[in-house]
């Protein structure tokens, strides 16, 4: 296995507030929620490589999408989450279960 060591790079991590900021979105595979994650405090000059995870108090195991980053920019990204069984979820469901996104960003 080969790799590249990070020299003069930046590694920043954070998380969103539990249960806050989730927005409903319709989906033919089951209505879900999305969250825009603000990473602007990292002061990235280019779009970093993001790693994200849906975390919370309960019900994460029955979802999909919580680790997939969309629309990445130097100041943030979006996460879409829906249930794998296609049952609808809404922002209240996400809030009740304390869902939030934990993230790591690396700019090299």
Tab-separated table of N, CA, C and O in Angstrom, residues 10-93:
chain	number	residue	atom	x	y	z
A	10	UNK	N	-4.128	20.944	6.553
A	10	UNK	CA	-4.999	21.344	7.654
A	10	UNK	C	-6.019	20.246	7.882
A	10	UNK	O	-6.629	19.750	6.942
A	11	UNK	N	-6.208	19.881	9.141
A	11	UNK	CA	-7.184	18.879	9.527
A	11	UNK	C	-8.099	19.516	10.571
A	11	UNK	O	-7.636	20.008	11.596
A	12	UNK	N	-9.409	19.542	10.284
A	12	UNK	CA	-10.383	20.180	11.160
A	12	UNK	C	-11.555	19.217	11.336
A	12	UNK	O	-11.914	18.487	10.415
A	13	UNK	N	-12.160	19.230	12.513
A	13	UNK	CA	-13.338	18.399	12.748
A	13	UNK	C	-14.396	19.221	13.471
A	13	UNK	O	-14.116	20.274	14.044
A	14	UNK	N	-15.621	18.701	13.426
A	14	UNK	CA	-16.702	19.385	14.108
A	14	UNK	C	-17.959	18.555	14.078
A	14	UNK	O	-17.960	17.414	13.615
A	15	UNK	N	-19.029	19.141	14.563
A	15	UNK	CA	-20.337	18.483	14.506
A	15	UNK	C	-21.415	19.557	14.532
A	15	UNK	O	-21.214	20.657	15.027
A	16	UNK	N	-22.564	19.185	13.994
A	16	UNK	CA	-23.701	20.090	14.011
A	16	UNK	C	-24.426	19.941	15.343
A	16	UNK	O	-24.196	18.988	16.087
A	17	UNK	N	-25.319	20.869	15.630
A	17	UNK	CA	-26.092	20.812	16.868
A	17	UNK	C	-27.109	19.672	16.785
A	17	UNK	O	-27.816	19.540	15.778
A	18	UNK	N	-27.203	18.836	17.813
A	18	UNK	CA	-28.145	17.715	17.787
A	18	UNK	C	-29.582	18.163	17.529
A	18	UNK	O	-30.099	19.058	18.191
A	19	UNK	N	-30.193	17.544	16.517
A	19	UNK	CA	-31.599	17.770	16.208
A	19	UNK	C	-31.937	19.068	15.509
A	19	UNK	O	-33.090	19.308	15.193
A	20	UNK	N	-30.958	19.907	15.227
A	20	UNK	CA	-31.238	21.227	14.653
A	20	UNK	C	-30.856	21.318	13.178
A	20	UNK	O	-29.885	20.705	12.736
A	21	UNK	N	-31.630	22.105	12.432
A	21	UNK	CA	-31.291	22.438	11.056
A	21	UNK	C	-31.768	21.477	9.981
A	21	UNK	O	-31.556	21.731	8.796
A	22	UNK	N	-32.402	20.377	10.348
A	22	UNK	CA	-32.856	19.410	9.355
A	22	UNK	C	-34.031	19.982	8.562
A	22	UNK	O	-34.899	20.641	9.105
A	23	UNK	N	-34.032	19.700	7.247
A	23	UNK	CA	-35.058	20.200	6.328
A	23	UNK	C	-35.671	19.010	5.610
A	23	UNK	O	-34.962	18.088	5.194
A	24	UNK	N	-36.989	19.035	5.426
A	24	UNK	CA	-37.680	17.950	4.718
A	24	UNK	C	-37.382	18.011	3.229
A	24	UNK	O	-37.235	19.093	2.660
A	25	UNK	N	-37.274	16.847	2.603
A	25	UNK	CA	-37.189	16.782	1.143
A	25	UNK	C	-37.953	15.565	0.642
A	25	UNK	O	-37.883	14.489	1.232
A	26	UNK	N	-38.722	15.755	-0.444
A	26	UNK	CA	-39.469	14.633	-1.019
A	26	UNK	C	-38.556	13.755	-1.872
A	26	UNK	O	-37.665	14.259	-2.551
A	27	UNK	N	-38.781	12.462	-1.816
A	27	UNK	CA	-37.970	11.531	-2.596
A	27	UNK	C	-38.847	10.344	-2.991
A	27	UNK	O	-39.607	9.838	-2.156
A	28	UNK	N	-38.729	9.895	-4.215
A	28	UNK	CA	-39.567	8.785	-4.681
A	28	UNK	C	-39.261	7.490	-3.931
A	28	UNK	O	-40.051	6.555	-3.924
A	29	UNK	N	-38.097	7.425	-3.281
A	29	UNK	CA	-37.725	6.244	-2.506
A	29	UNK	C	-38.052	6.381	-1.022
A	29	UNK	O	-37.596	5.584	-0.219
A	30	UNK	N	-38.834	7.395	-0.681
A	30	UNK	CA	-39.208	7.638	0.711
A	30	UNK	C	-38.755	9.017	1.136
A	30	UNK	O	-37.578	9.344	1.031
A	31	UNK	N	-39.700	9.844	1.592
A	31	UNK	CA	-39.357	11.200	1.990
A	31	UNK	C	-38.309	11.184	3.089
A	31	UNK	O	-38.354	10.364	4.006
A	32	UNK	N	-37.367	12.120	2.985
A	32	UNK	CA	-36.270	12.177	3.939
A	32	UNK	C	-36.000	13.585	4.410
A	32	UNK	O	-36.861	14.462	4.320
A	33	UNK	N	-34.793	13.778	4.908
A	33	UNK	CA	-34.356	15.075	5.398
A	33	UNK	C	-32.963	15.364	4.864
A	33	UNK	O	-32.235	14.445	4.477
A	34	UNK	N	-32.623	16.642	4.841
A	34	UNK	CA	-31.245	17.002	4.531
A	34	UNK	C	-30.757	18.029	5.526
A	34	UNK	O	-31.539	18.673	6.232
A	35	UNK	N	-29.438	18.168	5.597
A	35	UNK	CA	-28.822	19.130	6.492
A	35	UNK	C	-27.650	19.779	5.782
A	35	UNK	O	-26.801	19.089	5.215
A	36	UNK	N	-27.616	21.105	5.790
A	36	UNK	CA	-26.464	21.838	5.282
A	36	UNK	C	-25.488	22.022	6.438
A	36	UNK	O	-25.845	22.593	7.477
A	37	UNK	N	-24.293	21.515	6.261
A	37	UNK	CA	-23.268	21.538	7.303
A	37	UNK	C	-22.316	22.698	7.035
A	37	UNK	O	-21.729	22.789	5.954
A	38	UNK	N	-22.183	23.568	8.000
A	38	UNK	CA	-21.331	24.755	7.891
A	38	UNK	C	-19.943	24.442	8.440
A	38	UNK	O	-19.801	24.119	9.619
A	39	UNK	N	-18.936	24.532	7.582
A	39	UNK	CA	-17.554	24.284	8.005
A	39	UNK	C	-16.704	25.548	7.864
A	39	UNK	O	-15.482	25.479	7.835
A	40	UNK	N	-17.351	26.696	7.768
A	40	UNK	CA	-16.632	27.945	7.490
A	40	UNK	C	-15.613	28.304	8.566
A	40	UNK	O	-14.621	28.985	8.271
A	41	UNK	N	-15.805	27.837	9.792
A	41	UNK	CA	-14.826	28.134	10.843
A	41	UNK	C	-13.470	27.494	10.560
A	41	UNK	O	-12.458	27.910	11.133
A	42	UNK	N	-13.437	26.513	9.659
A	42	UNK	CA	-12.166	25.900	9.270
A	42	UNK	C	-11.315	26.794	8.393
A	42	UNK	O	-10.139	26.535	8.191
A	43	UNK	N	-11.928	27.839	7.840
A	43	UNK	CA	-11.227	28.805	6.981
A	43	UNK	C	-10.411	28.120	5.876
A	43	UNK	O	-9.269	28.462	5.624
A	44	UNK	N	-11.065	27.171	5.209
A	44	UNK	CA	-10.398	26.472	4.114
A	44	UNK	C	-10.290	27.391	2.900
A	44	UNK	O	-11.207	28.162	2.608
A	45	UNK	N	-9.190	27.288	2.172
A	45	UNK	CA	-9.014	28.083	0.958
A	45	UNK	C	-9.401	27.303	-0.288
A	45	UNK	O	-9.635	27.894	-1.333
A	46	UNK	N	-9.449	25.996	-0.167
A	46	UNK	CA	-9.927	25.126	-1.240
A	46	UNK	C	-10.908	24.138	-0.615
A	46	UNK	O	-10.983	24.017	0.610
A	47	UNK	N	-11.649	23.423	-1.445
A	47	UNK	CA	-12.595	22.440	-0.920
A	47	UNK	C	-11.821	21.263	-0.337
A	47	UNK	O	-11.077	20.589	-1.052
A	48	UNK	N	-11.982	21.015	0.954
A	48	UNK	CA	-11.266	19.897	1.570
A	48	UNK	C	-11.939	18.565	1.273
A	48	UNK	O	-13.057	18.521	0.760
A	49	UNK	N	-11.258	17.497	1.614
A	49	UNK	CA	-11.854	16.169	1.575
A	49	UNK	C	-12.637	16.003	2.872
A	49	UNK	O	-12.083	16.165	3.963
A	50	UNK	N	-13.946	15.761	2.762
A	50	UNK	CA	-14.805	15.620	3.929
A	50	UNK	C	-15.114	14.151	4.206
A	50	UNK	O	-15.356	13.376	3.283
A	51	UNK	N	-15.154	13.802	5.480
A	51	UNK	CA	-15.675	12.528	5.954
A	51	UNK	C	-16.793	12.876	6.913
A	51	UNK	O	-16.603	13.710	7.811
A	52	UNK	N	-17.956	12.275	6.731
A	52	UNK	CA	-19.113	12.618	7.565
A	52	UNK	C	-19.785	11.364	8.097
A	52	UNK	O	-19.715	10.298	7.482
A	53	UNK	N	-20.453	11.524	9.238
A	53	UNK	CA	-21.197	10.419	9.836
A	53	UNK	C	-22.444	10.949	10.518
A	53	UNK	O	-22.382	11.939	11.248
A	54	UNK	N	-23.570	10.287	10.277
A	54	UNK	CA	-24.802	10.584	10.996
A	54	UNK	C	-24.687	9.973	12.385
A	54	UNK	O	-24.447	8.774	12.527
A	55	UNK	N	-24.848	10.790	13.409
A	55	UNK	CA	-24.808	10.305	14.778
A	55	UNK	C	-26.033	10.838	15.515
A	55	UNK	O	-26.749	11.691	14.998
A	56	UNK	N	-26.278	10.339	16.699
A	56	UNK	CA	-27.434	10.790	17.462
A	56	UNK	C	-27.769	9.822	18.570
A	56	UNK	O	-26.929	9.021	18.986
A	57	UNK	N	-29.012	9.893	19.046
A	57	UNK	CA	-29.452	9.072	20.162
A	57	UNK	C	-30.071	7.742	19.742
A	57	UNK	O	-29.999	6.767	20.482
A	58	UNK	N	-30.707	7.712	18.548
A	58	UNK	CA	-31.417	6.493	18.160
A	58	UNK	C	-31.783	6.533	16.677
A	58	UNK	O	-31.800	7.586	16.060
A	59	UNK	N	-32.074	5.388	16.126
A	59	UNK	CA	-32.643	5.183	14.798
A	59	UNK	C	-31.694	5.459	13.625
A	59	UNK	O	-32.136	5.452	12.483
A	60	UNK	N	-30.411	5.666	13.859
A	60	UNK	CA	-29.496	5.867	12.731
A	60	UNK	C	-29.322	4.581	11.923
A	60	UNK	O	-29.100	4.635	10.726
A	61	UNK	N	-29.443	3.440	12.587
A	61	UNK	CA	-29.194	2.160	11.940
A	61	UNK	C	-30.172	1.862	10.810
A	61	UNK	O	-29.878	1.051	9.936
A	62	UNK	N	-31.312	2.512	10.786
A	62	UNK	CA	-32.300	2.235	9.748
A	62	UNK	C	-32.286	3.272	8.626
A	62	UNK	O	-33.256	3.414	7.904
A	63	UNK	N	-31.169	3.983	8.484
A	63	UNK	CA	-31.087	5.037	7.473
A	63	UNK	C	-30.007	4.758	6.444
A	63	UNK	O	-29.156	3.881	6.613
A	64	UNK	N	-30.053	5.543	5.394
A	64	UNK	CA	-29.010	5.527	4.383
A	64	UNK	C	-28.697	6.975	4.021
A	64	UNK	O	-29.555	7.849	4.138
A	65	UNK	N	-27.464	7.217	3.618
A	65	UNK	CA	-27.072	8.547	3.157
A	65	UNK	C	-26.333	9.401	4.159
A	65	UNK	O	-25.759	10.422	3.796
A	66	UNK	N	-26.321	9.028	5.415
A	66	UNK	CA	-25.746	9.863	6.454
A	66	UNK	C	-24.250	10.060	6.403
A	66	UNK	O	-23.705	10.856	7.152
A	67	UNK	N	-23.583	9.352	5.509
A	67	UNK	CA	-22.136	9.533	5.368
A	67	UNK	C	-21.746	9.997	3.960
A	67	UNK	O	-20.564	10.050	3.638
A	68	UNK	N	-22.720	10.351	3.155
A	68	UNK	CA	-22.451	10.741	1.771
A	68	UNK	C	-22.516	12.259	1.633
A	68	UNK	O	-23.553	12.871	1.884
A	69	UNK	N	-21.393	12.844	1.229
A	69	UNK	CA	-21.258	14.298	1.130
A	69	UNK	C	-21.678	14.763	-0.259
A	69	UNK	O	-21.206	14.235	-1.272
A	70	UNK	N	-22.547	15.770	-0.292
A	70	UNK	CA	-22.983	16.391	-1.548
A	70	UNK	C	-22.620	17.875	-1.530
A	70	UNK	O	-22.588	18.495	-0.473
A	71	UNK	N	-22.405	18.440	-2.709
A	71	UNK	CA	-22.216	19.878	-2.898
A	71	UNK	C	-21.126	20.445	-1.998
A	71	UNK	O	-21.289	21.501	-1.386
A	72	UNK	N	-20.010	19.755	-1.922
A	72	UNK	CA	-18.912	20.207	-1.068
A	72	UNK	C	-18.281	21.492	-1.587
A	72	UNK	O	-18.062	21.648	-2.789
A	73	UNK	N	-18.013	22.402	-0.672
A	73	UNK	CA	-17.323	23.664	-0.960
A	73	UNK	C	-16.339	23.913	0.187
A	73	UNK	O	-16.346	23.185	1.183
A	74	UNK	N	-15.538	24.966	0.096
A	74	UNK	CA	-14.656	25.282	1.220
A	74	UNK	C	-15.407	25.655	2.503
A	74	UNK	O	-14.825	25.613	3.590
A	75	UNK	N	-16.682	25.990	2.400
A	75	UNK	CA	-17.426	26.427	3.582
A	75	UNK	C	-18.504	25.449	4.047
A	75	UNK	O	-19.227	25.745	4.996
A	76	UNK	N	-18.622	24.295	3.397
A	76	UNK	CA	-19.605	23.338	3.867
A	76	UNK	C	-20.008	22.296	2.857
A	76	UNK	O	-19.443	22.199	1.765
A	77	UNK	N	-21.041	21.527	3.218
A	77	UNK	CA	-21.554	20.461	2.364
A	77	UNK	C	-22.967	20.116	2.814
A	77	UNK	O	-23.448	20.607	3.839
A	78	UNK	N	-23.627	19.253	2.058
A	78	UNK	CA	-24.991	18.825	2.365
A	78	UNK	C	-25.023	17.309	2.519
A	78	UNK	O	-24.350	16.579	1.798
A	79	UNK	N	-25.864	16.857	3.449
A	79	UNK	CA	-26.109	15.432	3.685
A	79	UNK	C	-27.604	15.165	3.528
A	79	UNK	O	-28.424	15.890	4.088
A	80	UNK	N	-27.952	14.131	2.754
A	80	UNK	CA	-29.339	13.690	2.609
A	80	UNK	C	-29.491	12.365	3.349
A	80	UNK	O	-28.645	11.474	3.216
A	81	UNK	N	-30.588	12.222	4.100
A	81	UNK	CA	-30.830	10.996	4.857
A	81	UNK	C	-32.272	10.540	4.628
A	81	UNK	O	-33.195	11.360	4.646
A	82	UNK	N	-32.432	9.253	4.408
A	82	UNK	CA	-33.763	8.665	4.343
A	82	UNK	C	-33.693	7.278	4.962
A	82	UNK	O	-32.605	6.737	5.187
A	83	UNK	N	-34.848	6.704	5.247
A	83	UNK	CA	-34.890	5.363	5.813
A	83	UNK	C	-34.734	4.323	4.714
A	83	UNK	O	-35.251	4.496	3.613
A	84	UNK	N	-34.044	3.235	5.016
A	84	UNK	CA	-33.844	2.184	4.028
A	84	UNK	C	-35.139	1.457	3.698
A	84	UNK	O	-35.283	0.917	2.602
A	85	UNK	N	-36.109	1.451	4.632
A	85	UNK	CA	-37.379	0.782	4.373
A	85	UNK	C	-38.373	1.699	3.660
A	85	UNK	O	-39.529	1.334	3.475
A	86	UNK	N	-37.932	2.876	3.255
A	86	UNK	CA	-38.701	3.857	2.480
A	86	UNK	C	-39.841	4.503	3.258
A	86	UNK	O	-40.668	5.187	2.677
A	87	UNK	N	-39.920	4.300	4.558
A	87	UNK	CA	-40.902	5.029	5.354
A	87	UNK	C	-40.449	6.483	5.462
A	87	UNK	O	-39.260	6.770	5.563
A	88	UNK	N	-41.415	7.378	5.437
A	88	UNK	CA	-41.099	8.804	5.466
A	88	UNK	C	-40.513	9.222	6.815
A	88	UNK	O	-40.905	8.711	7.862
A	89	UNK	N	-39.551	10.134	6.758
A	89	UNK	CA	-39.056	10.801	7.958
A	89	UNK	C	-39.104	12.300	7.705
A	89	UNK	O	-39.119	12.752	6.559
A	90	UNK	N	-39.144	13.059	8.776
A	90	UNK	CA	-39.235	14.509	8.668
A	90	UNK	C	-38.295	15.153	9.687
A	90	UNK	O	-37.669	14.453	10.488
A	91	UNK	N	-38.171	16.476	9.652
A	91	UNK	CA	-37.263	17.141	10.599
A	91	UNK	C	-37.585	16.850	12.067
A	91	UNK	O	-36.669	16.759	12.897
A	92	UNK	N	-38.859	16.678	12.395
A	92	UNK	CA	-39.228	16.377	13.770
A	92	UNK	C	-38.670	15.017	14.203
A	92	UNK	O	-38.252	14.835	15.341
A	93	UNK	N	-38.675	14.049	13.279
A	93	UNK	CA	-38.122	12.717	13.550
A	93	UNK	C	-36.625	12.819	13.838
A	93	UNK	O	-36.111	12.222	14.783
